Amino acid sequence: MRLQNKTALITGGTSGIGLATAQLFLNEGARVIITGQKEVALTDLFSQYSSDQLYYFAYDTSKISEIERLAEFVQNTFESIDVAFINAGIAKFAALEDISEDLFDQVINTNFKGMFFTLQKLSPLFTNPASVILTASSGIHKAHWGSSVYSASKAAVRNLAVTLSNEWISRGIRVNVVSPGSTETALFQKLGLNTEQLNGMKDSLISNIPNGRLVLPEEIANTVLYLASSGSESQTGTEIIVDGGAFLKV
Ligand SMILES: NC(=O)c1ccc[n+]([C@@H]2O[C@H](COP(=O)([O-])OP(=O)(O)OC[C@H]3O[C@@H](n4cnc5c(N)ncnc54)[C@H](OP(=O)(O)O)[C@@H]3O)[C@@H](O)[C@H]2O)c1
């Protein structure tokens, strides 16, 4: 019960990495607010939960007015938060020449502007001590085709953690980054590829992962739990890459 009596917010908690983290946090005793974009029934996502331990809020993180509504909901539900896993994000890949203003805005506004203003609006609600974990991507360290906007949005997230680790240290708030490698989630299904293209893409990614498989969302969740709980007090402004060894592959 590493998160007993703790309150936690997990954005993008309806799917993949966020959902696995929510399940782990609940098992560790936290009271959790998860967010997603669509309305969902918590009973469809969680086999076991109690209504005073798990809450849901639907919003679009790319819009500041909706982030303000989220901050209000967090304040009304918990008053303050001990742990924030700011994780909601999308992936879109295209050659630079094919990137429209709309695609650029979607990716930057969801992945970076959304995280930035979520942190700004939540700032008054953090306890002392508190732990903030942001999801970036191991891709920011690689030259992946088509990832100019996506990787830039995630590199900005990684850099934001560096600045905030300094700005917030005196308030007892730690800010760290988890950078997943290719992880088996619904994100792949949202890329608009057909089955053959999707399988080809996964095979190509796996061929560059030394342990021969995609990362599991539960493995990212374990890293987030480490950063969220006691035992990682000296860790702030850092990035933990969880990618099956792909980062170091020659
Ligand atoms: N999977 C990977 O290989 C991988 C690798 C590196 C980094 N990441 C990062 O990991 C994070 C989680 O991704 P995942 O793989 O778990 O993907 P996922 O299964 O598609 O989950 C994404 C979550 O973010 C939410 N979300 C997306 N756009 C949103 C918006 N505008 N407003 C509010 N919520 C929004 C989704 O809600 P809805 O479903 O309701 O839209 C969902 O809950 C993302 O930041 C992603 O960039 C993933």
Short mmCIF file of C-alpha atoms and ligand atoms in Angstrom, two decimals:
data_model
loop_
_atom_site.label_atom_id
_atom_site.label_comp_id
_atom_site.label_asym_id
_atom_site.label_seq_id
_atom_site.Cartn_x
_atom_site.Cartn_y
_atom_site.Cartn_z
CA MET A 1 0.00 0.00 0.00
CA ARG A 2 2.56 2.55 -1.14
CA LEU A 3 -0.03 5.23 -1.87
CA GLN A 4 -2.28 4.80 1.16
CA ASN A 5 -4.07 8.11 2.02
CA LYS A 6 -2.72 9.74 -1.15
CA THR A 7 -4.79 11.54 -3.78
CA ALA A 8 -3.76 11.22 -7.40
CA LEU A 9 -4.77 12.68 -10.76
CA ILE A 10 -4.03 10.63 -13.88
CA THR A 11 -4.78 12.33 -17.20
CA GLY A 12 -5.37 9.98 -20.12
CA GLY A 13 -6.35 7.33 -17.59
CA THR A 14 -8.95 5.56 -19.74
CA SER A 15 -6.54 3.63 -21.92
CA GLY A 16 -3.05 2.15 -22.23
CA ILE A 17 -0.36 3.54 -19.93
CA GLY A 18 -2.72 5.78 -17.91
CA LEU A 19 -5.22 2.97 -17.36
CA ALA A 20 -2.50 0.52 -16.20
CA THR A 21 -1.20 3.21 -13.83
CA ALA A 22 -4.67 3.91 -12.45
CA GLN A 23 -5.14 0.20 -11.72
CA LEU A 24 -1.79 0.04 -9.94
CA PHE A 25 -2.42 3.25 -7.95
CA LEU A 26 -5.82 1.94 -6.80
CA ASN A 27 -4.23 -1.35 -5.71
CA GLU A 28 -1.66 0.70 -3.78
CA GLY A 29 -4.42 2.47 -1.84
CA ALA A 30 -4.62 5.86 -3.60
CA ARG A 31 -7.81 7.79 -4.27
CA VAL A 32 -7.68 8.53 -7.97
CA ILE A 33 -9.24 10.89 -10.51
CA ILE A 34 -8.77 9.66 -14.05
CA THR A 35 -9.50 11.72 -17.13
CA GLY A 36 -10.16 11.00 -20.77
CA GLN A 37 -11.67 12.78 -23.68
CA LYS A 38 -14.76 10.64 -24.22
CA GLU A 39 -17.45 9.83 -21.68
CA VAL A 40 -16.78 6.33 -20.31
CA ALA A 41 -18.37 4.03 -17.75
CA LEU A 42 -15.82 3.22 -15.04
CA THR A 43 -17.43 -0.20 -14.66
CA ASP A 44 -16.30 -1.02 -18.21
CA LEU A 45 -12.68 -0.16 -17.38
CA PHE A 46 -12.24 -1.39 -13.82
CA SER A 47 -13.56 -4.71 -12.57
CA GLN A 48 -13.32 -3.55 -8.98
CA TYR A 49 -13.49 -0.02 -7.70
CA SER A 50 -15.37 1.86 -5.08
CA SER A 51 -17.08 5.14 -5.85
CA ASP A 52 -15.22 6.94 -3.05
CA GLN A 53 -11.84 5.78 -4.41
CA LEU A 54 -12.14 6.43 -8.16
CA TYR A 55 -13.57 9.44 -10.04
CA TYR A 56 -13.79 10.31 -13.72
CA PHE A 57 -13.65 13.61 -15.57
CA ALA A 58 -14.05 14.01 -19.35
CA TYR A 59 -12.46 17.00 -21.03
CA ASP A 60 -10.30 18.12 -23.91
CA THR A 61 -6.82 18.87 -22.58
CA SER A 62 -5.95 21.02 -25.59
CA LYS A 63 -8.34 23.77 -24.38
CA ILE A 64 -7.48 26.01 -21.44
CA SER A 65 -11.13 26.61 -20.47
CA GLU A 66 -11.56 22.82 -20.09
CA ILE A 67 -8.37 22.51 -18.05
CA GLU A 68 -9.83 25.15 -15.71
CA ARG A 69 -12.94 22.96 -15.35
CA LEU A 70 -10.66 20.00 -14.50
CA ALA A 71 -8.81 21.98 -11.82
CA GLU A 72 -12.16 22.96 -10.30
CA PHE A 73 -13.26 19.31 -10.29
CA VAL A 74 -10.00 18.22 -8.62
CA GLN A 75 -10.38 20.92 -5.96
CA ASN A 76 -14.02 20.04 -5.28
CA THR A 77 -13.27 16.31 -5.12
CA PHE A 78 -9.96 16.14 -3.20
CA GLU A 79 -9.14 19.76 -2.20
CA SER A 80 -5.47 18.99 -2.85
CA ILE A 81 -3.38 16.41 -4.70
CA ASP A 82 -0.29 14.46 -3.71
CA VAL A 83 0.47 12.87 -7.10
CA ALA A 84 -0.22 14.03 -10.66
CA PHE A 85 0.56 11.78 -13.61
CA ILE A 86 0.06 14.10 -16.59
CA ASN A 87 -0.02 11.61 -19.39
CA ALA A 88 -2.80 12.38 -21.92
CA GLY A 89 -1.34 12.55 -25.39
CA ILE A 90 -1.66 11.67 -29.05
CA ALA A 91 0.76 10.56 -31.75
CA LYS A 92 0.67 11.68 -35.38
CA PHE A 93 3.45 11.03 -37.84
CA ALA A 94 4.05 12.58 -41.27
CA ALA A 95 6.91 13.89 -43.37
CA LEU A 96 7.63 17.56 -42.63
CA GLU A 97 6.32 18.61 -46.05
CA ASP A 98 2.94 16.99 -45.30
CA ILE A 99 2.35 18.49 -41.88
CA SER A 100 -0.67 20.79 -42.00
CA GLU A 101 -1.35 23.60 -39.54
CA ASP A 102 -4.21 21.50 -38.18
CA LEU A 103 -1.99 18.45 -37.48
CA PHE A 104 0.70 20.70 -35.96
CA ASP A 105 -1.86 22.37 -33.66
CA GLN A 106 -3.48 19.08 -32.64
CA VAL A 107 -0.18 17.52 -31.56
CA ILE A 108 1.36 20.59 -29.89
CA ASN A 109 -1.89 21.65 -28.21
CA THR A 110 -2.62 18.19 -26.81
CA ASN A 111 0.87 17.05 -25.88
CA PHE A 112 2.56 20.26 -24.78
CA LYS A 113 0.08 23.11 -24.30
CA GLY A 114 -2.26 20.68 -22.51
CA MET A 115 0.42 19.55 -20.07
CA PHE A 116 1.73 23.09 -19.58
CA PHE A 117 -1.62 24.62 -18.62
CA THR A 118 -2.71 21.58 -16.63
CA LEU A 119 0.34 22.11 -14.43
CA GLN A 120 -0.33 25.86 -14.22
CA LYS A 121 -3.98 25.40 -13.18
CA LEU A 122 -3.19 22.56 -10.74
CA SER A 123 -0.26 24.42 -9.18
CA PRO A 124 -2.21 25.82 -6.19
CA LEU A 125 -3.58 22.36 -5.38
CA PHE A 126 -0.32 20.48 -4.82
CA THR A 127 0.51 19.30 -1.32
CA ASN A 128 3.99 19.54 0.21
CA PRO A 129 5.49 17.06 -0.56
CA ALA A 130 3.99 16.22 -3.95
CA SER A 131 5.14 14.25 -6.96
CA VAL A 132 4.43 15.17 -10.58
CA ILE A 133 5.23 12.76 -13.38
CA LEU A 134 4.97 13.78 -17.05
CA THR A 135 4.85 11.37 -19.99
CA ALA A 136 7.31 12.21 -22.74
CA SER A 137 8.73 9.60 -25.15
CA SER A 138 12.01 7.78 -25.70
CA GLY A 139 11.57 8.93 -29.32
CA ILE A 140 12.89 12.39 -28.42
CA HIS A 141 16.38 10.84 -28.41
CA LYS A 142 16.04 9.18 -31.82
CA ALA A 143 15.73 10.20 -35.45
CA HIS A 144 12.37 8.53 -36.16
CA TRP A 145 10.90 9.25 -39.58
CA GLY A 146 7.84 11.52 -39.51
CA SER A 147 8.17 12.50 -35.88
CA SER A 148 9.24 16.15 -36.23
CA VAL A 149 6.16 17.58 -34.49
CA TYR A 150 5.49 14.65 -32.14
CA SER A 151 9.08 14.48 -30.89
CA ALA A 152 9.26 18.28 -30.53
CA SER A 153 6.09 18.23 -28.39
CA LYS A 154 7.59 15.55 -26.14
CA ALA A 155 11.02 17.19 -25.97
CA ALA A 156 9.22 20.33 -24.74
CA VAL A 157 7.56 18.24 -22.02
CA ARG A 158 10.89 16.80 -20.95
CA ASN A 159 12.34 20.32 -20.79
CA LEU A 160 9.38 21.67 -18.83
CA ALA A 161 10.13 19.13 -16.10
CA VAL A 162 13.69 20.46 -15.85
CA THR A 163 12.50 24.05 -15.33
CA LEU A 164 9.70 23.14 -12.92
CA SER A 165 11.95 20.90 -10.85
CA ASN A 166 13.81 24.12 -10.03
CA GLU A 167 10.79 26.45 -9.71
CA TRP A 168 8.84 24.08 -7.43
CA ILE A 169 11.58 22.48 -5.32
CA SER A 170 11.05 25.00 -2.50
CA ARG A 171 7.39 23.94 -2.36
CA GLY A 172 8.38 20.27 -1.97
CA ILE A 173 7.06 19.36 -5.42
CA ARG A 174 9.17 16.94 -7.46
CA VAL A 175 8.75 16.88 -11.24
CA ASN A 176 10.02 13.93 -13.25
CA VAL A 177 9.51 12.44 -16.69
CA VAL A 178 8.82 8.91 -17.77
CA SER A 179 9.72 8.27 -21.40
CA PRO A 180 8.13 5.11 -22.79
CA GLY A 181 9.59 3.31 -25.75
CA SER A 182 7.18 1.58 -28.13
CA THR A 183 4.45 0.37 -25.81
CA GLU A 184 1.54 -1.97 -26.59
CA THR A 185 -1.46 0.35 -26.30
CA ALA A 186 -4.43 1.62 -28.33
CA LEU A 187 -2.25 4.50 -29.52
CA PHE A 188 -1.15 2.33 -32.45
CA GLN A 189 -4.76 1.72 -33.53
CA LYS A 190 -5.32 5.48 -33.61
CA LEU A 191 -2.62 6.10 -36.25
CA GLY A 192 -5.01 5.46 -39.14
CA LEU A 193 -3.06 2.46 -40.52
CA ASN A 194 -4.59 -0.72 -41.95
CA THR A 195 -3.78 -4.09 -40.32
CA GLU A 196 -0.94 -4.89 -42.69
CA GLN A 197 0.68 -1.45 -42.20
CA LEU A 198 0.20 -1.69 -38.44
CA ASN A 199 1.81 -5.13 -38.20
CA GLY A 200 4.67 -3.97 -40.45
CA MET A 201 5.25 -0.96 -38.22
CA LYS A 202 5.23 -3.05 -35.04
CA ASP A 203 7.62 -5.63 -36.56
CA SER A 204 9.98 -2.85 -37.57
CA LEU A 205 9.86 -1.29 -34.09
CA ILE A 206 10.41 -4.66 -32.39
CA SER A 207 13.44 -5.35 -34.58
CA ASN A 208 15.07 -2.36 -32.87
CA ILE A 209 14.20 -3.43 -29.32
CA PRO A 210 16.90 -5.70 -27.86
CA ASN A 211 14.51 -7.65 -25.63
CA GLY A 212 12.40 -8.49 -28.69
CA ARG A 213 8.96 -7.18 -27.76
CA LEU A 214 6.99 -4.02 -27.17
CA VAL A 215 6.98 -2.56 -23.66
CA LEU A 216 3.88 -3.39 -21.62
CA PRO A 217 1.82 -0.52 -20.14
CA GLU A 218 2.15 -2.18 -16.71
CA GLU A 219 5.94 -1.76 -16.94
CA ILE A 220 5.53 1.99 -17.42
CA ALA A 221 3.03 2.04 -14.55
CA ASN A 222 5.61 0.46 -12.22
CA THR A 223 8.06 3.25 -13.05
CA VAL A 224 5.41 5.90 -12.43
CA LEU A 225 4.63 4.29 -9.06
CA TYR A 226 8.30 4.46 -8.12
CA LEU A 227 8.44 8.19 -8.96
CA ALA A 228 5.12 8.80 -7.16
CA SER A 229 5.98 7.14 -3.88
CA SER A 230 8.49 7.44 -1.09
CA GLY A 231 11.86 5.99 -2.01
CA SER A 232 12.36 8.42 -4.90
CA GLU A 233 12.59 11.62 -2.83
CA SER A 234 15.95 12.63 -4.29
CA GLN A 235 14.70 12.28 -7.82
CA THR A 236 13.55 15.50 -9.50
CA GLY A 237 14.06 16.93 -12.98
CA THR A 238 15.06 13.48 -14.21
CA GLU A 239 13.86 11.28 -17.06
CA ILE A 240 13.44 7.52 -16.83
CA ILE A 241 13.42 5.77 -20.18
CA VAL A 242 11.53 2.45 -20.29
CA ASP A 243 12.12 0.99 -23.73
CA GLY A 244 13.44 -2.57 -23.58
CA GLY A 245 16.98 -1.36 -24.28
CA ALA A 246 16.24 0.39 -27.60
CA PHE A 247 17.90 3.63 -26.45
CA LEU A 248 21.31 2.00 -26.12
CA LYS A 249 21.09 -0.16 -29.22
CA VAL A 250 23.93 0.51 -31.68
N1 LIG B 1 2.27 3.76 -26.73
C1 LIG B 1 3.50 4.18 -27.03
O1 LIG B 1 4.25 3.51 -27.76
C2 LIG B 1 4.01 5.47 -26.46
C3 LIG B 1 5.40 5.75 -26.60
C4 LIG B 1 5.90 6.93 -26.09
C5 LIG B 1 5.05 7.83 -25.45
N2 LIG B 1 3.72 7.53 -25.32
C6 LIG B 1 2.89 8.53 -24.63
O2 LIG B 1 2.19 7.91 -23.57
C7 LIG B 1 1.00 8.64 -23.28
C8 LIG B 1 -0.16 7.65 -23.17
O3 LIG B 1 -0.32 7.04 -24.42
P1 LIG B 1 -0.91 5.56 -24.61
O4 LIG B 1 0.06 4.82 -25.43
O5 LIG B 1 -1.38 5.00 -23.33
O6 LIG B 1 -2.13 5.95 -25.59
P2 LIG B 1 -3.69 5.67 -25.55
O7 LIG B 1 -3.95 4.27 -25.15
O8 LIG B 1 -4.19 6.16 -26.85
O9 LIG B 1 -4.21 6.65 -24.36
C9 LIG B 1 -4.22 8.04 -24.51
C10 LIG B 1 -5.06 8.67 -23.42
O10 LIG B 1 -5.00 10.10 -23.57
C11 LIG B 1 -6.34 10.61 -23.69
N3 LIG B 1 -6.36 11.80 -24.55
C12 LIG B 1 -5.88 11.91 -25.82
N4 LIG B 1 -6.14 13.13 -26.30
C13 LIG B 1 -6.77 13.82 -25.33
C14 LIG B 1 -7.31 15.13 -25.23
N5 LIG B 1 -7.24 16.03 -26.24
N6 LIG B 1 -7.91 15.50 -24.06
C15 LIG B 1 -8.00 14.63 -23.02
N7 LIG B 1 -7.53 13.38 -23.06
C16 LIG B 1 -6.93 12.97 -24.21
C17 LIG B 1 -7.14 9.47 -24.27
O11 LIG B 1 -8.52 9.64 -24.04
P3 LIG B 1 -9.56 9.25 -25.22
O12 LIG B 1 -9.28 7.80 -25.56
O13 LIG B 1 -10.90 9.53 -24.61
O14 LIG B 1 -9.21 10.18 -26.38
C18 LIG B 1 -6.55 8.28 -23.50
O15 LIG B 1 -7.09 8.22 -22.22
C19 LIG B 1 0.84 9.66 -24.41
O16 LIG B 1 1.27 10.93 -23.94
C20 LIG B 1 1.78 9.14 -25.48
O17 LIG B 1 2.28 10.16 -26.32
C21 LIG B 1 3.19 6.39 -25.80
#
